[in-house]
Amino acid sequence: MAEDTTTLAGQPPPPVRDWPDVGLQGTEFDPVLAELMREGPLTRIRLPHGDEDWAWLATRYDDVKMITNDPRFSRKEASVRQFTRLAPHFAPRPGALAWADQPDHNRLRRAASTAYTVGAVKRLRPRAQEMLDELVDAMVQDGPPADLIERVLEPFPISVVCEVMGVPADERQKVHTWTREIISTAGGAEASERAKKGLFGWIAQAIRDRQDGDGDDVLSLLGGAVRSGELKEEEAVSVAGPLQIGGEALTNNSGQMFYLLLTRPDLMDRVRSDPASRPAAIDELLRYIPHRTAVGLPRVALEDVVIQGVRIRAGDPVYVSYLAANRDPDVFPDPDRIDVDRDAGAHMAFGNGPHYCTGAVLCRMQIELLIDTLLERCPDLRLAVPADEVPFRQRTMIRGPISLPIAW
């Protein structure tokens, strides 16, 4: 990285700000990120791990949108250096979708994409509703109080993603244990590496076993792609892993959504009494919830690029914050307020550009089912403990409640 990076006006670069892995409560917006947003559209950050000293951070909506669509910023180049980062362990797998640039990215994504189309998700919806009804039936039969995370919000996304992936029922708990360990930062590099080794080894064997099959689950589709030579086995495994881990994100995102509904009576009343408002409410909640800690994956500038009067040098690492983009007041006025009547459809909760979340349609479908089913089956759904007694995950990349005690 070029330490002489300057603004076009000849000013020195902004100071490097440390961004510690701090504990955040509830749906609190990260105060460090809020401060960085106030400092300017482009700042410099240092995260707890990594060898290189700093990276750029873009927080403005238009800049985030540009960077994530611009081929001058490469994910592939970012996979070979130990940038400053949140995760304690960084060892990208060869062929990983998240670290691919075009045209490789489309080639890798295409092999599994048919399982995530609007049509495929629509066909899956009745089966997903059946799985959800079974969970809610059991919870209602046992009676209140109940932990909504344990009874519904954790097993439902796991069951759905395993259904899409083709994970047998008797293997799902083992796979879930691995994915939970991977997204945690608490166990350190050794625990994360053990979990990755277990999960990716299991996936590799599953893909080998299905190379001659004709199933429409993701592991079978990837097995077929390996058989046809479209993908190498290592690439197929690298595509499958993050798709499997995606179920964890939905547990935490939906947990935050229900926490907000359960702690804001006006919001709950609106969503409960006005089903037609629910699609807009989901977009607004997706915009609002702080779904992750700090930032995601970096990119590297392949050439000098000027943004907001700042010259980013070739070779500089650049992070974007979708959380900050979703709170840009120029796009979402009064962004710290939940407003069901605003048009929040342009939010970036699922990312942007070529790396837009593969499972976005699937995720949206599950959220719709969860809200419709739980509000209809439990019309007086409420918290069973004071809001400040709901425990939230600490030292994890994906934020959300550990448990959500409810009554009805």
Short mmCIF file of C-alpha atoms in Angstrom, two decimals:
data_model
loop_
_atom_site.label_atom_id
_atom_site.label_comp_id
_atom_site.label_asym_id
_atom_site.label_seq_id
_atom_site.Cartn_x
_atom_site.Cartn_y
_atom_site.Cartn_z
CA MET A 1 0.00 0.00 0.00
CA ALA A 2 1.17 3.48 -0.79
CA GLU A 3 1.60 5.53 2.36
CA ASP A 4 1.79 8.72 0.29
CA THR A 5 -1.86 8.38 -0.71
CA THR A 6 -3.32 11.89 -0.75
CA THR A 7 -6.44 13.76 -1.69
CA LEU A 8 -6.33 15.56 -5.02
CA ALA A 9 -6.05 18.82 -3.10
CA GLY A 10 -2.69 17.64 -1.77
CA GLN A 11 -3.94 17.00 1.74
CA PRO A 12 -2.61 14.07 3.79
CA PRO A 13 -4.77 10.93 3.91
CA PRO A 14 -7.31 10.54 6.70
CA PRO A 15 -5.95 9.03 9.93
CA VAL A 16 -6.06 5.27 10.42
CA ARG A 17 -8.84 4.41 12.89
CA ASP A 18 -8.70 1.25 14.99
CA TRP A 19 -11.89 -0.80 14.82
CA PRO A 20 -11.86 -3.24 17.73
CA ASP A 21 -14.07 -6.31 17.95
CA VAL A 22 -16.38 -4.71 20.52
CA GLY A 23 -19.44 -6.22 22.15
CA LEU A 24 -22.67 -4.72 20.83
CA GLN A 25 -26.04 -5.10 22.51
CA GLY A 26 -29.35 -5.73 20.82
CA THR A 27 -29.77 -4.06 17.45
CA GLU A 28 -27.47 -1.19 18.41
CA PHE A 29 -25.75 0.38 15.41
CA ASP A 30 -21.99 0.07 15.77
CA PRO A 31 -20.77 3.39 17.25
CA VAL A 32 -17.37 2.96 15.57
CA LEU A 33 -19.03 2.70 12.16
CA ALA A 34 -21.27 5.67 12.97
CA GLU A 35 -18.20 7.75 13.81
CA LEU A 36 -16.45 6.69 10.60
CA MET A 37 -19.52 7.69 8.59
CA ARG A 38 -19.39 11.15 10.17
CA GLU A 39 -15.69 11.52 9.40
CA GLY A 40 -16.18 11.22 5.66
CA PRO A 41 -17.25 9.05 2.76
CA LEU A 42 -13.77 7.47 2.63
CA THR A 43 -11.81 6.71 5.77
CA ARG A 44 -8.99 4.33 6.73
CA ILE A 45 -9.43 1.50 9.20
CA ARG A 46 -7.37 -1.05 11.14
CA LEU A 47 -9.14 -4.25 12.27
CA PRO A 48 -7.97 -6.65 15.02
CA HIS A 49 -6.27 -9.21 12.75
CA GLY A 50 -4.10 -9.34 9.64
CA ASP A 51 -0.59 -8.25 8.74
CA GLU A 52 -1.13 -5.18 6.58
CA ASP A 53 -1.63 -2.01 8.55
CA TRP A 54 -4.77 -0.39 7.10
CA ALA A 55 -7.48 -0.44 4.45
CA TRP A 56 -9.84 2.07 2.89
CA LEU A 57 -13.48 2.03 3.95
CA ALA A 58 -16.30 3.40 1.79
CA THR A 59 -19.55 4.21 3.61
CA ARG A 60 -21.59 6.36 1.18
CA TYR A 61 -24.36 4.55 -0.75
CA ASP A 62 -23.30 5.68 -4.22
CA ASP A 63 -19.64 4.87 -3.57
CA VAL A 64 -20.47 1.41 -2.22
CA LYS A 65 -22.63 0.76 -5.26
CA MET A 66 -19.89 1.90 -7.64
CA ILE A 67 -17.05 -0.03 -6.00
CA THR A 68 -19.00 -3.30 -5.86
CA ASN A 69 -19.84 -3.02 -9.59
CA ASP A 70 -16.47 -1.77 -10.84
CA PRO A 71 -14.01 -4.36 -12.27
CA ARG A 72 -11.14 -2.10 -11.23
CA PHE A 73 -11.70 -3.43 -7.70
CA SER A 74 -10.77 -7.11 -7.47
CA ARG A 75 -11.83 -9.73 -4.95
CA LYS A 76 -9.39 -12.26 -6.46
CA GLU A 77 -6.37 -10.04 -5.74
CA ALA A 78 -7.61 -9.59 -2.18
CA SER A 79 -7.49 -13.35 -1.56
CA VAL A 80 -3.70 -13.60 -1.65
CA ARG A 81 -2.74 -11.01 0.98
CA GLN A 82 -3.25 -10.90 4.74
CA PHE A 83 -5.17 -7.63 4.93
CA THR A 84 -6.36 -6.09 8.16
CA ARG A 85 -9.55 -8.00 9.00
CA LEU A 86 -12.02 -9.03 11.70
CA ALA A 87 -11.68 -12.81 11.37
CA PRO A 88 -8.78 -14.41 13.27
CA HIS A 89 -8.15 -16.95 10.52
CA PHE A 90 -7.87 -16.17 6.81
CA ALA A 91 -7.21 -18.93 4.30
CA PRO A 92 -9.48 -18.58 1.26
CA ARG A 93 -10.17 -21.80 -0.58
CA PRO A 94 -9.06 -21.96 -4.22
CA GLY A 95 -12.07 -21.52 -6.48
CA ALA A 96 -14.20 -19.85 -3.82
CA LEU A 97 -17.09 -17.91 -5.30
CA ALA A 98 -16.64 -15.01 -2.87
CA TRP A 99 -13.09 -14.38 -4.11
CA ALA A 100 -13.71 -14.74 -7.85
CA ASP A 101 -13.78 -11.98 -10.43
CA GLN A 102 -15.58 -12.04 -13.76
CA PRO A 103 -15.84 -14.05 -15.92
CA ASP A 104 -14.81 -16.80 -13.49
CA HIS A 105 -17.45 -15.71 -10.99
CA ASN A 106 -20.33 -16.37 -13.38
CA ARG A 107 -18.90 -19.75 -14.35
CA LEU A 108 -18.70 -20.84 -10.71
CA ARG A 109 -22.10 -19.43 -9.76
CA ARG A 110 -23.91 -20.87 -12.79
CA ALA A 111 -23.45 -24.48 -11.67
CA ALA A 112 -25.70 -24.09 -8.62
CA SER A 113 -27.85 -21.14 -9.69
CA THR A 114 -30.86 -23.16 -10.85
CA ALA A 115 -31.57 -24.12 -7.23
CA TYR A 116 -31.98 -20.44 -6.28
CA THR A 117 -34.10 -19.00 -9.09
CA VAL A 118 -37.49 -17.43 -8.46
CA GLY A 119 -39.13 -20.51 -9.99
CA ALA A 120 -37.14 -22.98 -7.88
CA VAL A 121 -37.90 -21.07 -4.68
CA LYS A 122 -41.60 -20.89 -5.60
CA ARG A 123 -41.66 -24.68 -6.02
CA LEU A 124 -39.92 -25.09 -2.67
CA ARG A 125 -42.30 -22.78 -0.81
CA PRO A 126 -45.02 -25.41 -0.01
CA ARG A 127 -42.38 -27.77 1.39
CA ALA A 128 -40.84 -24.93 3.42
CA GLN A 129 -44.29 -24.08 4.79
CA GLU A 130 -44.76 -27.72 5.83
CA MET A 131 -41.44 -27.71 7.70
CA LEU A 132 -42.30 -24.44 9.40
CA ASP A 133 -45.81 -25.62 10.36
CA GLU A 134 -44.34 -28.70 12.03
CA LEU A 135 -42.08 -26.55 14.17
CA VAL A 136 -44.79 -24.04 15.09
CA ASP A 137 -47.31 -26.83 15.81
CA ALA A 138 -44.90 -28.42 18.27
CA MET A 139 -44.15 -25.09 19.94
CA VAL A 140 -47.82 -24.16 20.30
CA GLN A 141 -48.71 -27.61 21.59
CA ASP A 142 -46.06 -27.39 24.31
CA GLY A 143 -47.34 -23.95 25.26
CA PRO A 144 -45.58 -20.79 26.43
CA PRO A 145 -43.04 -19.69 27.30
CA ALA A 146 -40.70 -20.80 24.53
CA ASP A 147 -37.41 -19.78 23.00
CA LEU A 148 -38.28 -18.66 19.48
CA ILE A 149 -34.67 -19.12 18.33
CA GLU A 150 -34.44 -22.69 19.60
CA ARG A 151 -37.91 -23.76 18.53
CA VAL A 152 -38.27 -22.05 15.13
CA LEU A 153 -35.72 -19.50 13.96
CA GLU A 154 -32.75 -21.85 14.14
CA PRO A 155 -34.18 -25.20 12.97
CA PHE A 156 -36.29 -23.72 10.15
CA PRO A 157 -33.51 -22.06 8.08
CA ILE A 158 -31.23 -25.03 8.74
CA SER A 159 -33.89 -27.43 7.46
CA VAL A 160 -34.55 -25.29 4.39
CA VAL A 161 -30.93 -24.79 3.42
CA CYS A 162 -30.23 -28.49 4.00
CA GLU A 163 -33.23 -29.32 1.81
CA VAL A 164 -31.86 -27.11 -0.97
CA MET A 165 -28.33 -28.41 -0.57
CA GLY A 166 -29.38 -32.06 -0.27
CA VAL A 167 -28.03 -32.74 3.24
CA PRO A 168 -29.61 -35.92 4.68
CA ALA A 169 -31.72 -35.42 7.83
CA ASP A 170 -29.40 -37.48 10.02
CA GLU A 171 -26.36 -35.36 9.02
CA ARG A 172 -27.88 -31.92 9.52
CA GLN A 173 -26.94 -31.35 13.14
CA LYS A 174 -23.31 -32.21 12.46
CA VAL A 175 -23.21 -29.82 9.51
CA HIS A 176 -24.88 -27.09 11.58
CA THR A 177 -22.26 -27.45 14.33
CA TRP A 178 -19.50 -26.86 11.80
CA THR A 179 -21.15 -23.82 10.24
CA ARG A 180 -21.80 -22.20 13.62
CA GLU A 181 -18.13 -22.61 14.55
CA ILE A 182 -16.97 -21.11 11.26
CA ILE A 183 -18.84 -17.81 11.71
CA SER A 184 -17.75 -17.40 15.33
CA THR A 185 -14.65 -15.37 16.18
CA ALA A 186 -14.54 -16.65 19.77
CA GLY A 187 -12.79 -19.96 19.20
CA GLY A 188 -9.80 -18.55 17.35
CA ALA A 189 -8.04 -19.74 14.22
CA GLU A 190 -7.60 -23.35 15.34
CA ALA A 191 -11.29 -23.98 16.05
CA SER A 192 -12.33 -22.27 12.82
CA GLU A 193 -9.88 -24.34 10.79
CA ARG A 194 -11.10 -27.60 12.36
CA ALA A 195 -14.69 -26.71 11.51
CA LYS A 196 -13.81 -25.77 7.93
CA LYS A 197 -11.88 -28.99 7.49
CA GLY A 198 -14.84 -31.00 8.74
CA LEU A 199 -17.46 -29.20 6.66
CA PHE A 200 -15.52 -29.02 3.42
CA GLY A 201 -14.35 -32.61 3.74
CA TRP A 202 -17.96 -33.74 4.19
CA ILE A 203 -19.08 -31.67 1.19
CA ALA A 204 -16.30 -33.05 -1.01
CA GLN A 205 -17.39 -36.62 -0.30
CA ALA A 206 -21.05 -35.77 -0.90
CA ILE A 207 -20.21 -34.23 -4.29
CA ARG A 208 -18.19 -37.31 -5.27
CA ASP A 209 -21.06 -39.57 -4.26
CA ARG A 210 -23.52 -37.63 -6.45
CA GLN A 211 -21.54 -37.20 -9.63
CA ASP A 212 -23.59 -39.84 -11.42
CA GLY A 213 -26.97 -38.76 -10.04
CA ASP A 214 -29.60 -36.52 -11.58
CA GLY A 215 -30.96 -34.78 -8.46
CA ASP A 216 -31.84 -31.09 -8.40
CA ASP A 217 -30.28 -30.37 -4.98
CA VAL A 218 -27.15 -28.21 -4.95
CA LEU A 219 -24.72 -31.00 -4.11
CA SER A 220 -26.07 -33.06 -7.01
CA LEU A 221 -25.91 -30.09 -9.38
CA LEU A 222 -22.31 -29.51 -8.38
CA GLY A 223 -21.53 -33.20 -8.72
CA GLY A 224 -22.91 -33.06 -12.27
CA ALA A 225 -20.79 -29.99 -13.02
CA VAL A 226 -17.68 -31.86 -11.89
CA ARG A 227 -18.64 -34.87 -14.00
CA SER A 228 -19.12 -32.70 -17.10
CA GLY A 229 -15.84 -30.85 -16.54
CA GLU A 230 -17.56 -27.51 -15.97
CA LEU A 231 -16.02 -27.31 -12.49
CA LYS A 232 -13.07 -28.88 -10.77
CA GLU A 233 -13.96 -30.73 -7.57
CA GLU A 234 -12.12 -28.16 -5.48
CA GLU A 235 -14.16 -25.38 -7.09
CA ALA A 236 -17.44 -27.22 -6.52
CA VAL A 237 -16.61 -27.67 -2.84
CA SER A 238 -15.69 -23.99 -2.53
CA VAL A 239 -19.03 -22.98 -4.07
CA ALA A 240 -21.05 -25.28 -1.79
CA GLY A 241 -19.49 -24.28 1.54
CA PRO A 242 -20.70 -20.65 1.75
CA LEU A 243 -24.14 -21.67 0.46
CA GLN A 244 -24.43 -24.13 3.35
CA ILE A 245 -23.25 -21.54 5.87
CA GLY A 246 -25.91 -19.12 4.62
CA GLY A 247 -28.56 -20.68 6.86
CA GLU A 248 -26.79 -19.24 9.89
CA ALA A 249 -27.24 -15.71 8.58
CA LEU A 250 -31.00 -16.12 8.26
CA THR A 251 -31.33 -17.38 11.85
CA ASN A 252 -29.61 -14.25 13.11
CA ASN A 253 -31.31 -11.82 10.71
CA SER A 254 -34.79 -13.12 11.46
CA GLY A 255 -33.93 -13.11 15.17
CA GLN A 256 -33.14 -9.40 14.96
CA MET A 257 -36.34 -8.76 13.00
CA PHE A 258 -38.54 -10.45 15.59
CA TYR A 259 -36.66 -8.72 18.40
CA LEU A 260 -37.54 -5.38 16.79
CA LEU A 261 -41.17 -6.39 16.27
CA LEU A 262 -41.46 -7.62 19.84
CA THR A 263 -39.89 -4.50 21.37
CA ARG A 264 -41.74 -1.90 19.28
CA PRO A 265 -45.50 -2.20 19.86
CA ASP A 266 -46.44 0.28 17.13
CA LEU A 267 -44.39 -1.63 14.58
CA MET A 268 -45.85 -4.96 15.67
CA ASP A 269 -49.41 -3.59 15.56
CA ARG A 270 -48.89 -2.28 12.04
CA VAL A 271 -47.39 -5.49 10.68
CA ARG A 272 -49.91 -7.68 12.50
CA SER A 273 -53.03 -5.74 11.50
CA ASP A 274 -52.01 -4.81 7.96
CA PRO A 275 -50.72 -7.88 6.07
CA ALA A 276 -50.42 -5.79 2.89
CA SER A 277 -47.68 -3.76 4.60
CA ARG A 278 -45.50 -6.79 5.30
CA PRO A 279 -43.44 -6.80 2.07
CA ALA A 280 -42.47 -3.15 2.64
CA ALA A 281 -41.83 -3.85 6.33
CA ILE A 282 -39.47 -6.70 5.45
CA ASP A 283 -37.48 -4.43 3.13
CA GLU A 284 -37.30 -1.75 5.80
CA LEU A 285 -36.19 -4.21 8.47
CA LEU A 286 -33.59 -5.69 6.12
CA ARG A 287 -32.30 -2.15 5.56
CA TYR A 288 -32.27 -1.34 9.26
CA ILE A 289 -30.90 -4.40 11.04
CA PRO A 290 -27.14 -4.49 11.67
CA HIS A 291 -26.70 -7.98 10.31
CA ARG A 292 -22.96 -8.24 10.75
CA THR A 293 -20.05 -7.02 12.82
CA ALA A 294 -17.65 -4.51 11.21
CA VAL A 295 -17.13 -5.23 7.50
CA GLY A 296 -17.13 -8.20 5.15
CA LEU A 297 -14.57 -9.05 2.48
CA PRO A 298 -12.14 -6.55 0.94
CA ARG A 299 -11.31 -5.73 -2.64
CA VAL A 300 -8.03 -4.49 -4.13
CA ALA A 301 -7.72 -1.55 -6.51
CA LEU A 302 -6.13 -2.78 -9.74
CA GLU A 303 -5.30 0.77 -10.83
CA ASP A 304 -5.46 4.25 -9.38
CA VAL A 305 -9.08 5.29 -8.85
CA VAL A 306 -10.38 8.66 -7.65
CA ILE A 307 -13.44 8.59 -5.37
CA GLN A 308 -14.81 11.65 -3.59
CA GLY A 309 -11.63 13.57 -4.36
CA VAL A 310 -9.41 10.86 -2.85
CA ARG A 311 -6.95 8.90 -4.96
CA ILE A 312 -6.97 5.21 -4.10
CA ARG A 313 -3.70 3.78 -5.35
CA ALA A 314 -3.30 0.56 -7.28
CA GLY A 315 -2.78 -2.22 -4.73
CA ASP A 316 -4.69 -0.51 -1.92
CA PRO A 317 -7.27 -2.68 -0.11
CA VAL A 318 -10.80 -1.30 -0.02
CA TYR A 319 -13.72 -2.33 2.19
CA VAL A 320 -17.31 -1.23 1.69
CA SER A 321 -19.97 -1.12 4.38
CA TYR A 322 -23.44 -2.20 3.30
CA LEU A 323 -24.65 -1.30 6.80
CA ALA A 324 -23.47 2.27 6.31
CA ALA A 325 -24.92 2.44 2.79
CA ASN A 326 -28.27 1.40 4.22
CA ARG A 327 -28.11 4.36 6.62
CA ASP A 328 -27.08 6.97 4.02
CA PRO A 329 -29.43 9.90 4.70
CA ASP A 330 -29.20 11.04 1.06
CA VAL A 331 -30.91 7.80 0.04
CA PHE A 332 -32.92 6.92 3.15
CA PRO A 333 -33.98 10.13 4.95
CA ASP A 334 -33.98 9.89 8.75
CA PRO A 335 -32.19 6.53 8.38
CA ASP A 336 -32.08 5.61 12.07
CA ARG A 337 -35.88 5.44 12.20
CA ILE A 338 -37.85 2.36 11.11
CA ASP A 339 -40.44 3.61 8.64
CA VAL A 340 -42.63 0.94 7.06
CA ASP A 341 -44.02 3.50 4.62
CA ARG A 342 -40.67 4.41 3.08
CA ASP A 343 -39.48 2.79 -0.16
CA ALA A 344 -36.56 0.72 1.14
CA GLY A 345 -36.39 -1.63 -1.84
CA ALA A 346 -32.98 -0.27 -2.87
CA HIS A 347 -31.34 -1.52 0.34
CA MET A 348 -28.08 -3.46 0.13
CA ALA A 349 -28.76 -6.06 2.82
CA PHE A 350 -28.01 -8.77 0.24
CA GLY A 351 -25.00 -6.97 -1.20
CA ASN A 352 -24.64 -5.50 -4.66
CA GLY A 353 -23.11 -6.22 -8.03
CA PRO A 354 -21.78 -9.60 -9.17
CA HIS A 355 -21.45 -10.76 -5.55
CA TYR A 356 -25.10 -10.09 -4.73
CA CYS A 357 -26.24 -12.90 -2.42
CA THR A 358 -27.02 -16.10 -4.34
CA GLY A 359 -29.69 -17.06 -1.81
CA ALA A 360 -31.47 -13.68 -1.61
CA VAL A 361 -34.77 -14.95 -3.09
CA LEU A 362 -34.66 -18.01 -0.81
CA CYS A 363 -33.95 -15.85 2.23
CA ARG A 364 -36.78 -13.48 1.43
CA MET A 365 -39.24 -16.35 1.03
CA GLN A 366 -38.35 -17.76 4.45
CA ILE A 367 -38.73 -14.37 6.16
CA GLU A 368 -42.17 -13.96 4.59
CA LEU A 369 -43.24 -17.40 5.82
CA LEU A 370 -41.91 -16.76 9.32
CA ILE A 371 -43.71 -13.45 9.76
CA ASP A 372 -47.01 -14.60 8.22
CA THR A 373 -47.09 -17.92 10.08
CA LEU A 374 -46.03 -16.73 13.53
CA LEU A 375 -48.26 -13.65 13.56
CA GLU A 376 -51.26 -15.66 12.41
CA ARG A 377 -50.70 -18.65 14.69
CA CYS A 378 -49.69 -16.55 17.71
CA PRO A 379 -51.61 -13.26 17.31
CA ASP A 380 -50.62 -11.95 20.74
CA LEU A 381 -46.96 -12.93 20.40
CA ARG A 382 -44.84 -11.04 22.94
CA LEU A 383 -41.53 -11.15 24.78
CA ALA A 384 -41.51 -13.26 27.93
CA VAL A 385 -38.66 -11.24 29.49
CA PRO A 386 -37.71 -7.56 29.55
CA ALA A 387 -36.07 -6.45 26.31
CA ASP A 388 -32.71 -5.81 27.99
CA GLU A 389 -32.58 -9.42 29.19
CA VAL A 390 -32.53 -10.85 25.66
CA PRO A 391 -28.95 -12.10 25.17
CA PHE A 392 -27.16 -11.30 21.90
CA ARG A 393 -24.20 -13.08 20.35
CA GLN A 394 -20.76 -11.65 21.10
CA ARG A 395 -17.55 -12.11 19.15
CA THR A 396 -19.22 -13.38 16.02
CA MET A 397 -19.21 -11.99 12.50
CA ILE A 398 -22.99 -12.36 12.09
CA ARG A 399 -25.04 -10.55 14.77
CA GLY A 400 -28.26 -11.78 16.35
CA PRO A 401 -29.94 -12.93 19.59
CA ILE A 402 -28.79 -16.14 21.26
CA SER A 403 -32.32 -16.76 22.51
CA LEU A 404 -35.64 -14.96 22.19
CA PRO A 405 -37.99 -15.92 25.06
CA ILE A 406 -41.63 -15.47 23.96
CA ALA A 407 -45.14 -15.99 25.22
CA TRP A 408 -48.55 -15.84 23.48
#
